[in-house]
Short mmCIF file of C-alpha atoms in Angstrom, two decimals:
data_model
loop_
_atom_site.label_atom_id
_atom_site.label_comp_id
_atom_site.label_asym_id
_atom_site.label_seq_id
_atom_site.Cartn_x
_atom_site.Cartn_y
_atom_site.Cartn_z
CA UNK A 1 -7.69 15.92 -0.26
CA UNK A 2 -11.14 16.50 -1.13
CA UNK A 3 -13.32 18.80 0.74
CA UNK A 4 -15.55 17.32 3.31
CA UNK A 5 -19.03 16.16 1.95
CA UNK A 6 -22.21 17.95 2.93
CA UNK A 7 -24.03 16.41 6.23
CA UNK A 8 -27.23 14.28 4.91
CA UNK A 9 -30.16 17.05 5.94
CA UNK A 10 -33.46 15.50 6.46
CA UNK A 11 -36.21 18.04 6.62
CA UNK A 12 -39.58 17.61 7.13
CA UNK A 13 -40.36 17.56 3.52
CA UNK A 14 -37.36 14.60 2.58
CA UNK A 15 -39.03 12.71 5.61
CA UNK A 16 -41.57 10.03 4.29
CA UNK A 17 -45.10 10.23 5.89
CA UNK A 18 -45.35 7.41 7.92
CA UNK A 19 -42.00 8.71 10.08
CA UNK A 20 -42.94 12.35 10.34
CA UNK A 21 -46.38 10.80 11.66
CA UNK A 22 -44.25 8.49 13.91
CA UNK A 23 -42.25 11.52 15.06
CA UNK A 24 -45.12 13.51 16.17
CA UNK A 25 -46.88 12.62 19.39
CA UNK A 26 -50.12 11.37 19.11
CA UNK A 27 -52.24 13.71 21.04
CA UNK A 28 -50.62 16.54 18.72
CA UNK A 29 -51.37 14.74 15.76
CA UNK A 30 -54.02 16.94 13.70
CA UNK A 31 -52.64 19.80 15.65
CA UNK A 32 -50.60 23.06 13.86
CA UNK A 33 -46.84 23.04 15.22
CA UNK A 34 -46.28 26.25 17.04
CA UNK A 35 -42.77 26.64 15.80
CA UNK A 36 -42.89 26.65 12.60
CA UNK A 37 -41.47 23.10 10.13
CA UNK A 38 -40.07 20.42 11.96
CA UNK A 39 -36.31 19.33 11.43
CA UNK A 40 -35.18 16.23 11.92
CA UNK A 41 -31.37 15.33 12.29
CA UNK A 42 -28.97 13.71 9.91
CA UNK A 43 -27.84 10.79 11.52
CA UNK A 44 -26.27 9.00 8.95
CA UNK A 45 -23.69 10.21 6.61
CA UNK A 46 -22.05 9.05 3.19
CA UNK A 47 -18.55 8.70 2.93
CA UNK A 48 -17.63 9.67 -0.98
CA UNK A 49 -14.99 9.07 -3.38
CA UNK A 50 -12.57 12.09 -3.44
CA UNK A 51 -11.01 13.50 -6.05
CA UNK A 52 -7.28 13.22 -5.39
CA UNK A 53 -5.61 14.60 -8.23
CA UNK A 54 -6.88 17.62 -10.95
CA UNK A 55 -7.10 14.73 -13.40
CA UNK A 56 -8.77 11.96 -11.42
CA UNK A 57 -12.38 10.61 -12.56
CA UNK A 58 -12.13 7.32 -10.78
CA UNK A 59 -10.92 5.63 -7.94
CA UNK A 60 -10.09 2.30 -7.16
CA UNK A 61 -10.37 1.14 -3.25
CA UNK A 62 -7.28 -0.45 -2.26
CA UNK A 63 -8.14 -1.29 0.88
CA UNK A 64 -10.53 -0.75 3.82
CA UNK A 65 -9.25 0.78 7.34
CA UNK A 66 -11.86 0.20 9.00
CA UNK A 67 -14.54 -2.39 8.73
CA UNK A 68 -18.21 -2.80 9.49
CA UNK A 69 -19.19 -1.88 12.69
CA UNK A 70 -15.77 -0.12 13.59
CA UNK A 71 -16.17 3.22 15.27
CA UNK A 72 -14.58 6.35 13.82
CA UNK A 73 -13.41 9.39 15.25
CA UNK A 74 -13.24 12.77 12.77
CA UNK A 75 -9.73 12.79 11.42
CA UNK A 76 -9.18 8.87 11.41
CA UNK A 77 -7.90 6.90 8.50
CA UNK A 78 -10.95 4.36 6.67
CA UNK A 79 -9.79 3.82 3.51
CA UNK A 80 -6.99 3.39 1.16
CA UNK A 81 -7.59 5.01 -1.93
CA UNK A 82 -6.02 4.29 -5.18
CA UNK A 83 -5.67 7.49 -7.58
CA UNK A 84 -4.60 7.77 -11.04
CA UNK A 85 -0.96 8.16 -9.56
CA UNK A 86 -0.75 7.00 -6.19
CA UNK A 87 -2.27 5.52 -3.14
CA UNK A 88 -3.56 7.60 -0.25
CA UNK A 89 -5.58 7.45 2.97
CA UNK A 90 -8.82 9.26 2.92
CA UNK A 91 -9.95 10.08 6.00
CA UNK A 92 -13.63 10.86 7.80
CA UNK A 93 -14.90 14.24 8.47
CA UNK A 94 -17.17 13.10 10.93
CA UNK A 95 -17.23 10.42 13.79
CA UNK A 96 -20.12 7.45 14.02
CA UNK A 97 -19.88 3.62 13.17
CA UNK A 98 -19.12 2.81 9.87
CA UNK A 99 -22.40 1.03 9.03
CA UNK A 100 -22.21 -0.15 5.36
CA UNK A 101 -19.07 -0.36 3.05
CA UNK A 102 -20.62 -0.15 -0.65
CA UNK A 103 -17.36 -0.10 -2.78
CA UNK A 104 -15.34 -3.34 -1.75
CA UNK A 105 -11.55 -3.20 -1.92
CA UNK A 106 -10.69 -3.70 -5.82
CA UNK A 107 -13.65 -2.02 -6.74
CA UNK A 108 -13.76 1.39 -8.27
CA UNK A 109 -16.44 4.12 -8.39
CA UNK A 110 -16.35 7.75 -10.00
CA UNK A 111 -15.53 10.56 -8.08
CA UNK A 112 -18.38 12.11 -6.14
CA UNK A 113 -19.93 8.86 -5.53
CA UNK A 114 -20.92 7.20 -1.82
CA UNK A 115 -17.81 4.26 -0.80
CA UNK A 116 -19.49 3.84 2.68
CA UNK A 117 -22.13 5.18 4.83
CA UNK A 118 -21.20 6.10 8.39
CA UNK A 119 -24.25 5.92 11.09
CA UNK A 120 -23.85 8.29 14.29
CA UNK A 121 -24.87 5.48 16.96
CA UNK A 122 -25.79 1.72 17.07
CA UNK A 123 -29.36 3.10 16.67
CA UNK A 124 -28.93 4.37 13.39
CA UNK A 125 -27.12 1.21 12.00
CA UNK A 126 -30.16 -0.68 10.60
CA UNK A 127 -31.44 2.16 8.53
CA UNK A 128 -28.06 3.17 7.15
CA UNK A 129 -27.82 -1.01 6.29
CA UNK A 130 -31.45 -0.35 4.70
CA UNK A 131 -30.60 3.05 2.85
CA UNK A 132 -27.15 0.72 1.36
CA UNK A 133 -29.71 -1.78 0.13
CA UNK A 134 -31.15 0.48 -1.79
CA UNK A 135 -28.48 1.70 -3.10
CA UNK A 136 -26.88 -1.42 -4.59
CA UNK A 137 -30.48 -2.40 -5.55
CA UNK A 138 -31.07 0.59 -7.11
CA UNK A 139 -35.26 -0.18 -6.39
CA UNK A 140 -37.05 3.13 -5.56
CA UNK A 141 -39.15 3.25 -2.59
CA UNK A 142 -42.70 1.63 -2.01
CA UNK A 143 -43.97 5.43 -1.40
CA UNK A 144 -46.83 4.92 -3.96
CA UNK A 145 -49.24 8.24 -2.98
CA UNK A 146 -46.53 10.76 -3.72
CA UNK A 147 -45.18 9.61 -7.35
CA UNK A 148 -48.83 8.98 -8.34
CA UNK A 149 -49.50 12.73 -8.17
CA UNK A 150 -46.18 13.42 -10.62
CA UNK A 151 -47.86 10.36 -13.22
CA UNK A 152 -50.99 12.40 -13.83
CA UNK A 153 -48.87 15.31 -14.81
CA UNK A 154 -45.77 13.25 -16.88
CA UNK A 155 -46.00 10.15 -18.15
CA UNK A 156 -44.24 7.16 -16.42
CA UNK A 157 -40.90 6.60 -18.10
CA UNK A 158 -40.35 3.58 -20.39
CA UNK A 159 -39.05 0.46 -18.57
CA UNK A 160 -35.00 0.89 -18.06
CA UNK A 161 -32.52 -1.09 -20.75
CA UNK A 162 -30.65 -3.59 -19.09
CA UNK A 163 -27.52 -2.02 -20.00
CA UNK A 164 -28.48 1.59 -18.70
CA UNK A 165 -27.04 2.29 -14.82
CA UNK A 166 -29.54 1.66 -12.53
CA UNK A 167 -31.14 5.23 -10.78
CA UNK A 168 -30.59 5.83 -7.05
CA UNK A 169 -34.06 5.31 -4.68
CA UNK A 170 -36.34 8.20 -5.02
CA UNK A 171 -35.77 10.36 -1.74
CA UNK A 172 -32.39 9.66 -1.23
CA UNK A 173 -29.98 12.62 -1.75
CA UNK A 174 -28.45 11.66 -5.43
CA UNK A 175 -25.27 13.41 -6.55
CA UNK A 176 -26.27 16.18 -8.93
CA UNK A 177 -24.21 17.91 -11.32
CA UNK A 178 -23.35 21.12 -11.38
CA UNK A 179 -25.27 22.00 -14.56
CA UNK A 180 -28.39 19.99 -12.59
CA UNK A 181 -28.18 21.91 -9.93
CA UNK A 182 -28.35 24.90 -11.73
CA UNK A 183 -31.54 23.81 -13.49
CA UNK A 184 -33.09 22.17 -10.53
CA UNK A 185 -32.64 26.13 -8.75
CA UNK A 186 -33.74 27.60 -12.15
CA UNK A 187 -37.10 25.33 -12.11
CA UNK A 188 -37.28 24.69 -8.09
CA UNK A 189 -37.31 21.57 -8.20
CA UNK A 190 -36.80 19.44 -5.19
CA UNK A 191 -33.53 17.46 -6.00
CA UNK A 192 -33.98 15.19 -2.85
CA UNK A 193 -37.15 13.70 -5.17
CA UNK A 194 -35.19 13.69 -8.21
CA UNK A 195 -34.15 9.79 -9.35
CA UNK A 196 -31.08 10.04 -11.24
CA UNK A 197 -30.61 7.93 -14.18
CA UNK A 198 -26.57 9.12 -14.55
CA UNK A 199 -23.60 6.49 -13.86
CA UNK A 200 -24.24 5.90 -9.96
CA UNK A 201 -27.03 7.66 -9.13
CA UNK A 202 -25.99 10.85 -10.22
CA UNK A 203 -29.07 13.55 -11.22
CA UNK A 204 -28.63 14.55 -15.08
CA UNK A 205 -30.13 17.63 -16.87
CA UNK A 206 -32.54 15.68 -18.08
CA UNK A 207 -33.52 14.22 -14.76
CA UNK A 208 -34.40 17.60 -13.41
CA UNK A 209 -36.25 18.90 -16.90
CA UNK A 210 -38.01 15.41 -16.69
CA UNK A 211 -39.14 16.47 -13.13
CA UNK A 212 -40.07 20.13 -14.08
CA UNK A 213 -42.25 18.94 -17.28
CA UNK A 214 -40.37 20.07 -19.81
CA UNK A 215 -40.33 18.25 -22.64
CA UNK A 216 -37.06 18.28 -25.52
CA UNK A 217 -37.11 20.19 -27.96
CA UNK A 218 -38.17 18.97 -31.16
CA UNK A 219 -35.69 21.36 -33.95
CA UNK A 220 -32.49 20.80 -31.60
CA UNK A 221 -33.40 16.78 -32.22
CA UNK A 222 -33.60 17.47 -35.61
CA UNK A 223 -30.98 18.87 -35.51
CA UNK A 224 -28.91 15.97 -34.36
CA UNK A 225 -30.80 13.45 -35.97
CA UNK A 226 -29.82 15.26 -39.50
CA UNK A 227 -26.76 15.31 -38.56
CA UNK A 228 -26.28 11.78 -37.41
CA UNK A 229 -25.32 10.17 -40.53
CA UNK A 230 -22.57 12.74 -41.06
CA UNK A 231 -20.99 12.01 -37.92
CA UNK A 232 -21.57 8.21 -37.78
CA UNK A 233 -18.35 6.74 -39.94
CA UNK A 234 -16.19 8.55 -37.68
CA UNK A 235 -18.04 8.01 -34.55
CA UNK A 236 -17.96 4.35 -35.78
CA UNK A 237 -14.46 3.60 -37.04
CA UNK A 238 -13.14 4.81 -33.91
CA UNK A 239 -14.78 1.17 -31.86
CA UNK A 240 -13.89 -0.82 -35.01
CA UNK A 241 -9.73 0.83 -34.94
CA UNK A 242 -9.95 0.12 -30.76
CA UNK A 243 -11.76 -3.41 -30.94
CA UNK A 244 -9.37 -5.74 -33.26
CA UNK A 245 -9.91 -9.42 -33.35
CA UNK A 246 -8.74 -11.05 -30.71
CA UNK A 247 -5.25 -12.99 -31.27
CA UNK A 248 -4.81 -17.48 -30.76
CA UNK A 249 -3.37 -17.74 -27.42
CA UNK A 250 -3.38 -14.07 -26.48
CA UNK A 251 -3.73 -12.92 -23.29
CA UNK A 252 -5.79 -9.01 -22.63
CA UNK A 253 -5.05 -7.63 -19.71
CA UNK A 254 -6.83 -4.27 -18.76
CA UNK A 255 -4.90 -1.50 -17.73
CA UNK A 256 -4.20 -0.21 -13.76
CA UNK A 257 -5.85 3.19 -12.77
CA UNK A 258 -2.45 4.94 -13.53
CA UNK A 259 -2.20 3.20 -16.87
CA UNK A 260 -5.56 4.45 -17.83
CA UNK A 261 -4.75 7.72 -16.58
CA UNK A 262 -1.54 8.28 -18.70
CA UNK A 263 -3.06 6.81 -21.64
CA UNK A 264 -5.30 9.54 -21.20
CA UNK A 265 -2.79 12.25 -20.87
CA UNK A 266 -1.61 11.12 -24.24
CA UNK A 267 -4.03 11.25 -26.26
CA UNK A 268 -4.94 14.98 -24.84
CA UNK A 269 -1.68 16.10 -25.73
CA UNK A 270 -2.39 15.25 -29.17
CA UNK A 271 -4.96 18.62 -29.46
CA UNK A 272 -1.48 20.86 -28.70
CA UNK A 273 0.40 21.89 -31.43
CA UNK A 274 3.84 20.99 -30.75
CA UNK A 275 7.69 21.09 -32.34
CA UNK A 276 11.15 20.00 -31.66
CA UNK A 277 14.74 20.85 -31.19
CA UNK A 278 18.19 19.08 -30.87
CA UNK A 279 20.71 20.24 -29.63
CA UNK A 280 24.08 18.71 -29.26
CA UNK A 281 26.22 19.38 -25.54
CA UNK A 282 29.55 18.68 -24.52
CA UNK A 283 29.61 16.69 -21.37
CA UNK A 284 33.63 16.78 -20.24
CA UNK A 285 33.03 18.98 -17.10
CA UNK A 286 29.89 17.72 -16.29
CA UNK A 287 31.11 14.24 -15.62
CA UNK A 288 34.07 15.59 -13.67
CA UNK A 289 31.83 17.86 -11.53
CA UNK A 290 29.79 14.71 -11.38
CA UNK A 291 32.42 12.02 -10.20
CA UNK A 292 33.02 14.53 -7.07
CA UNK A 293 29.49 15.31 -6.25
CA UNK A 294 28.43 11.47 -6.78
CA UNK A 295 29.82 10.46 -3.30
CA UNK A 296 28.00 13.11 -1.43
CA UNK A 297 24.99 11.70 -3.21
CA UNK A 298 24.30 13.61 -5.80
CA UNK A 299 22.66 12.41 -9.05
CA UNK A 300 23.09 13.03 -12.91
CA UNK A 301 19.02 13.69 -12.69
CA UNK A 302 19.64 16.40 -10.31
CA UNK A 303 22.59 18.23 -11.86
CA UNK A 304 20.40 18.26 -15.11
CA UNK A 305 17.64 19.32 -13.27
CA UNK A 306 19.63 21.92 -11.93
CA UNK A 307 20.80 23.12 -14.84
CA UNK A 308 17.89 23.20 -16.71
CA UNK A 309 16.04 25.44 -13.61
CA UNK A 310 18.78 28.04 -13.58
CA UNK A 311 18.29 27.98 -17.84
CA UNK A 312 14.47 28.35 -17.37
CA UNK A 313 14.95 31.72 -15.09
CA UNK A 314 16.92 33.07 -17.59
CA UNK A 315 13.95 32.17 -20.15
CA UNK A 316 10.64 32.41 -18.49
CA UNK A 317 8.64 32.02 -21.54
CA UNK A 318 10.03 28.21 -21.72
CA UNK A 319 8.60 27.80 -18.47
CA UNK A 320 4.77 29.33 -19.22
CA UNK A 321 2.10 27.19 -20.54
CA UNK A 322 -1.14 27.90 -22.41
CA UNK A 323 -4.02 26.45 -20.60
CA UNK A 324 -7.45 28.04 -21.85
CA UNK A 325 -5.99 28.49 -25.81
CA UNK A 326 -5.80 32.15 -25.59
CA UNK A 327 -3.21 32.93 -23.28
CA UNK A 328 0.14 32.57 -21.39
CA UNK A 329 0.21 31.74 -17.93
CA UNK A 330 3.51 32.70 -16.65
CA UNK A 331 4.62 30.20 -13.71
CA UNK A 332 6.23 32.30 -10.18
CA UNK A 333 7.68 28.82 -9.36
CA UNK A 334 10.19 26.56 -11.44
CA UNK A 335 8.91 23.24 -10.10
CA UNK A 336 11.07 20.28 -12.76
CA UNK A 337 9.04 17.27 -13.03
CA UNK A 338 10.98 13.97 -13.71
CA UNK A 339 9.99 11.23 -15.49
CA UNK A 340 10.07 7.72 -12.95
CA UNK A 341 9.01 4.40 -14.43
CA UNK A 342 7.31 2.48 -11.43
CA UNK A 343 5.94 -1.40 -11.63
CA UNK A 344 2.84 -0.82 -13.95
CA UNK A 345 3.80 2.80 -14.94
CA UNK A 346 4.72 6.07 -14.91
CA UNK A 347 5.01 9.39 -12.42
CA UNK A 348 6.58 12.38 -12.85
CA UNK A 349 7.79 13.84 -8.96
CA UNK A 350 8.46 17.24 -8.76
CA UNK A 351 11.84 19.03 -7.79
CA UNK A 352 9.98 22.10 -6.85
CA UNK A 353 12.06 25.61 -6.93
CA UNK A 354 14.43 23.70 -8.03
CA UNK A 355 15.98 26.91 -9.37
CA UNK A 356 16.39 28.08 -5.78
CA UNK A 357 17.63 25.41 -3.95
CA UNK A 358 21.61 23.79 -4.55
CA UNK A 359 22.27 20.61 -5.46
CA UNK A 360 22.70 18.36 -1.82
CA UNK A 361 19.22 19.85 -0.67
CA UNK A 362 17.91 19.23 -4.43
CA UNK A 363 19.44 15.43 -3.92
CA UNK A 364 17.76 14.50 -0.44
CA UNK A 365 14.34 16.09 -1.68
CA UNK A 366 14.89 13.84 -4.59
CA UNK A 367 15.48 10.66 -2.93
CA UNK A 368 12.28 11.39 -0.94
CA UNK A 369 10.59 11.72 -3.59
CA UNK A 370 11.63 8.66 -5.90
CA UNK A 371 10.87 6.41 -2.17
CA UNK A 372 7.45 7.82 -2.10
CA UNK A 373 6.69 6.92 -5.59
CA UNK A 374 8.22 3.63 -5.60
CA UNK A 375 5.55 2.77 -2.44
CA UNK A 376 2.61 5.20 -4.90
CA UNK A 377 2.47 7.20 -1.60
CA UNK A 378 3.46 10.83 -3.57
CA UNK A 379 0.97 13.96 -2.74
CA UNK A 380 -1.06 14.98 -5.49
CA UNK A 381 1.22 18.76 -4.44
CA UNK A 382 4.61 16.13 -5.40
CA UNK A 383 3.44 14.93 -8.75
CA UNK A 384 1.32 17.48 -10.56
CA UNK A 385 2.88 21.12 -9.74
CA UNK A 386 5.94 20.27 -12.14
CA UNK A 387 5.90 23.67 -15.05
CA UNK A 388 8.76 21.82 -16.85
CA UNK A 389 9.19 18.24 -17.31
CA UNK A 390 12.65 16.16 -17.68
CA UNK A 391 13.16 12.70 -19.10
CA UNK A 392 16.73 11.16 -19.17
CA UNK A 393 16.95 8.00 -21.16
CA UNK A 394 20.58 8.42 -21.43
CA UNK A 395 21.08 6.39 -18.10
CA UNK A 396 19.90 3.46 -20.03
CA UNK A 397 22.54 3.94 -22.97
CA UNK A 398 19.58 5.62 -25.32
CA UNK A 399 21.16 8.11 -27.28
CA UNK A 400 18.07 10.17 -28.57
CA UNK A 401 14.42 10.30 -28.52
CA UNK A 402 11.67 12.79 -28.28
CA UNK A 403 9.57 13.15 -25.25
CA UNK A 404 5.61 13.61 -25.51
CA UNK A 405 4.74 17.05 -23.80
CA UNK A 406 2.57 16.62 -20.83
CA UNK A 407 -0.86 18.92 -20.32
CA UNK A 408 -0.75 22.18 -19.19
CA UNK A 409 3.05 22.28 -19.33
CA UNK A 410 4.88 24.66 -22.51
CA UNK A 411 8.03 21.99 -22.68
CA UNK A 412 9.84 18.92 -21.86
CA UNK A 413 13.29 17.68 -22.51
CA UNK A 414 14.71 14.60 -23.59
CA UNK A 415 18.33 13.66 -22.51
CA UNK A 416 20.18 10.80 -24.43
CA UNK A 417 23.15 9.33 -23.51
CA UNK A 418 26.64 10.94 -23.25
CA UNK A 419 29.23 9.16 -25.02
CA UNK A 420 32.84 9.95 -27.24
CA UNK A 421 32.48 11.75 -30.04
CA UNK A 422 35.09 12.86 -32.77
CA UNK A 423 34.85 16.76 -32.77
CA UNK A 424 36.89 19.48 -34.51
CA UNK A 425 37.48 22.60 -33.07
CA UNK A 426 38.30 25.98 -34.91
CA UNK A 427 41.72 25.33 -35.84
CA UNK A 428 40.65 22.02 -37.48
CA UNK A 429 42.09 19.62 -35.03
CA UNK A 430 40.51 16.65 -33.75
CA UNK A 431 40.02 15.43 -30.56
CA UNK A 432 37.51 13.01 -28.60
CA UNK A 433 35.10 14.32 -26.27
CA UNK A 434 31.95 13.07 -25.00
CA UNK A 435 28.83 14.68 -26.09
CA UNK A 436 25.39 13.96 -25.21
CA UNK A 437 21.79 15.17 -27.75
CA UNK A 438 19.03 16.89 -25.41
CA UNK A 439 15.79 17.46 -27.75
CA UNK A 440 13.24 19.78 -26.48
CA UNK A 441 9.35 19.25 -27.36
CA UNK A 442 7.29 22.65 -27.25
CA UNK A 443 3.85 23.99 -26.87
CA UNK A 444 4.11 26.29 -30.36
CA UNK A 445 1.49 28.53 -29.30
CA UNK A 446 3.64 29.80 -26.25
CA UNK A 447 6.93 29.15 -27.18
CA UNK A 448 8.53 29.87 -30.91
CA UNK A 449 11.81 28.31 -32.73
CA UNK A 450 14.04 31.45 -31.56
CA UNK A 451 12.46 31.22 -27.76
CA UNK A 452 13.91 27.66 -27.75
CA UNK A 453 16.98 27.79 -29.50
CA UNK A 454 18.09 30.70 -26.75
CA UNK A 455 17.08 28.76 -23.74
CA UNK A 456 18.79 25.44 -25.17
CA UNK A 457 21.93 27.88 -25.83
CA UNK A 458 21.95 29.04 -22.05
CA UNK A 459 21.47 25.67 -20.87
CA UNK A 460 24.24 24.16 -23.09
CA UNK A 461 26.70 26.90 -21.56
CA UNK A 462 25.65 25.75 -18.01
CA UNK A 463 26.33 22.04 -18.87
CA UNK A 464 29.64 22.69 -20.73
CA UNK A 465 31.09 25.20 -17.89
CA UNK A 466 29.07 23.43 -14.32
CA UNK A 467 30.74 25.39 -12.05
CA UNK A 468 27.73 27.66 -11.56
CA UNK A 469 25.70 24.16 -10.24
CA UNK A 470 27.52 23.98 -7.46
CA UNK A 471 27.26 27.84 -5.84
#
């Protein structure tokens, strides 16, 4: 869950004129206060989009809890929330009336950016439904005396493209990023008078050097602008590869917020340098061990998961992962993530300590978990602590494939099918047993060709002799 937002502070200096003048009585107008700046108190609140997940940038509003003019208690339920792996409620951090919704269900906005706005009494509704008109407008406010005294010192900027997202009202607290914020410190400048020009509202770099005076610099333009033509074929070809003519009687349909989101995973796993390795298994004793265990409700997934826990304990480096390019990151936990497709597609729960627990706790946990993501209602702690991943086509008669590794993980296996095989043993005889080919993709910068050879060894020896599973 994201952490609560900041209250909305009004001070004296966010206040226009004409209310600080209103607040002020008028036989004190003209007069010093005795005590120092006047405060005045945030009455209405914005509700933002959380980030749910380490990889979400956008959320998609499944549905509203409560509507306009409902009253909220801190703690209560408003909105359904739909991640880049499941659906969650998002709750308030504060009570008042929930004044103005200004993401509709179906919509999606970026992380960070104002859903609702949530007024403390009846009172307070009308400006909150004012301060959301704004918003969607994106018009700045009629507050002429002030921005005339920032023309004479920078110019006015040119007249907005129609394509470019429209900046929040001047005055209103914009969403700043970090970077902005830093600058806006470094230059004290007054983000609350900032307009952001960034998707939503949000308060760019450039917003706050625009606001200080600064103005770019001409050799790092030069820079780029030299450069341009260098980078522009492969800037270009990648629109013309992505945007392909469209097809007679085709129909495009975009993809969901999870689709999107693994499509991106993807492509990121791409930058890792990988390798793989096969590795045939005898599967006799496993499928006897498995027939008894089955009516207790025990699954194939789980015995392999199993398996391939107690391996990974035995072969910790299998288990690390590189995350900043320059070193390991050994994992305390053996959490096995397994691959689920769900309608519109794919989530990997977690079997976490999987090394610790036996295989009927392992089993419930596991049915949990498969419910949960079958109704997208999985914690973002049940779908993205995995530190190895499992996939197991076999139970759909595939016999091999390779697996793409998943960020910030140093392996994954894939499991084919188990079926009757002629083998020879020593002597030279020949006999039928089944036999099933597990491939293994790695992160080569953690893990080497002898690293996974030994762990697929161990876990081979586990598979072919199961008894161990069950203690």
């Amino acid at each position: 869950m994201a952490t609560a937002p900041a209250p909305l502070s009004l001070s004296a200096s966010t206040v226009p004129a004409r209310l600080r003048a209103a607040a002020v009585p008028a036989g004190a107008r003209g007069r010093q206060p005795r005590r120092g700046r006047m405060v005045v108190r945030a009455k209405i609140r914005e509700i933002f989009m959380p980030a749910l997940s380490s990889t979400m940038t956008e959320g998609k509003i499944v549905s509203w809890s409560a509507a306009e003019g409902d009253r909220v208690n801190k703690g209560d339920a408003v909105v359904v929330v739909e991640s880049d792996k499941a659906d969650m409620d998002v709750e308030t951090f504060h009570d008042g009336i929930v004044a103005a919704v200004l993401v509709q269900a179906g919509e999606s906005a970026p992380v960070g950016a104002p859903i609702a706005l949530l007024a403390e009494s009846e009172e307070e509704v009308p400006l909150a439904l004012a301060k959301a008109k704004e918003l969607s407008n994106g018009q700045p406010q009629q507050a002429a005396p002030a921005p005339a005294e920032d023309d004479a010192a920078t110019p006015p900027p040119p007249p907005t493209p129609a394509a470019a997202p429209a900046p929040v009202a001047a005055g209103t607290k914009g969403i700043a990023s970090p970077h902005a914020k830093k600058l806006a410190k470094q230059h004290r400048v007054d983000l609350a008078k900032v307009t952001g020009t960034g998707p939503y509202g949000r308060i760019t770099p450039e917003d706050i050097e625009a606001a200080a005076g600064i103005q770019p610099k001409p050799k790092p333009a030069a820079v780029a602008a030299a450069s341009a033509p260098v980078a522009a074929p492969s800037a270009a070809a990648v629109p013309q590869a992505a945007v392909l003519p469209p097809v007679p009687g085709a129909t495009v349909v975009p993809f969901t917020t999870m689709q999107a989101a693994v499509s991106k995973n993807m492509v990121e796993s791409l930058a890792v340098p990988t390798f793989r390795v096969g590795y045939p298994i005898v599967t006799d004793k496993l499928d006897e061990l498995y027939e008894k265990v089955k009516p207790k409700g025990v699954t194939m997934t789980v015995l392999l998961a199993k398996a391939a826990a107690m391996a990974l304990a035995q072969h910790p480096v299998v288990n690390a992962s590189c995350r900043d390019g320059k070193s390991f990151t050994y994992n305390s936990n053996i959490n096995i993530a397994v691959a689920v497709a769900i309608d519109g597609g794919l989530i990997t729960p977690v079997l976490q300590d999987a090394d610790k627990l036996d295989i009927y706790l392992l089993s419930q946990n596991w049915k949990d978990l498969v419910k949960k993501a079958r109704t997208k209602q999985l914690q973002p702690n049940e779908y993205s602590s995995g530190t190895f991943t499992l996939s197991n086509l076999g139970m759909f008669g595939v016999d091999r494939f390779d697996a793409i590794l998943p960020p910030g993980q140093g392996a994954i296996m894939a499991v084919g099918a188990s079926k009757p095989t002629v083998v020879a043993d020593k002597d030279g005889f020949f006999s039928v047993k089944s036999k099933m080919l597990v491939n293994v993709t790695a992160d080569h910068r953690t893990v080497y060709g002898a690293d996974l050879a030994a762990f697929l060894q161990t876990f081979a020896k586990i598979i072919e002799d199961p008894e161990s599973l069950t203690l």
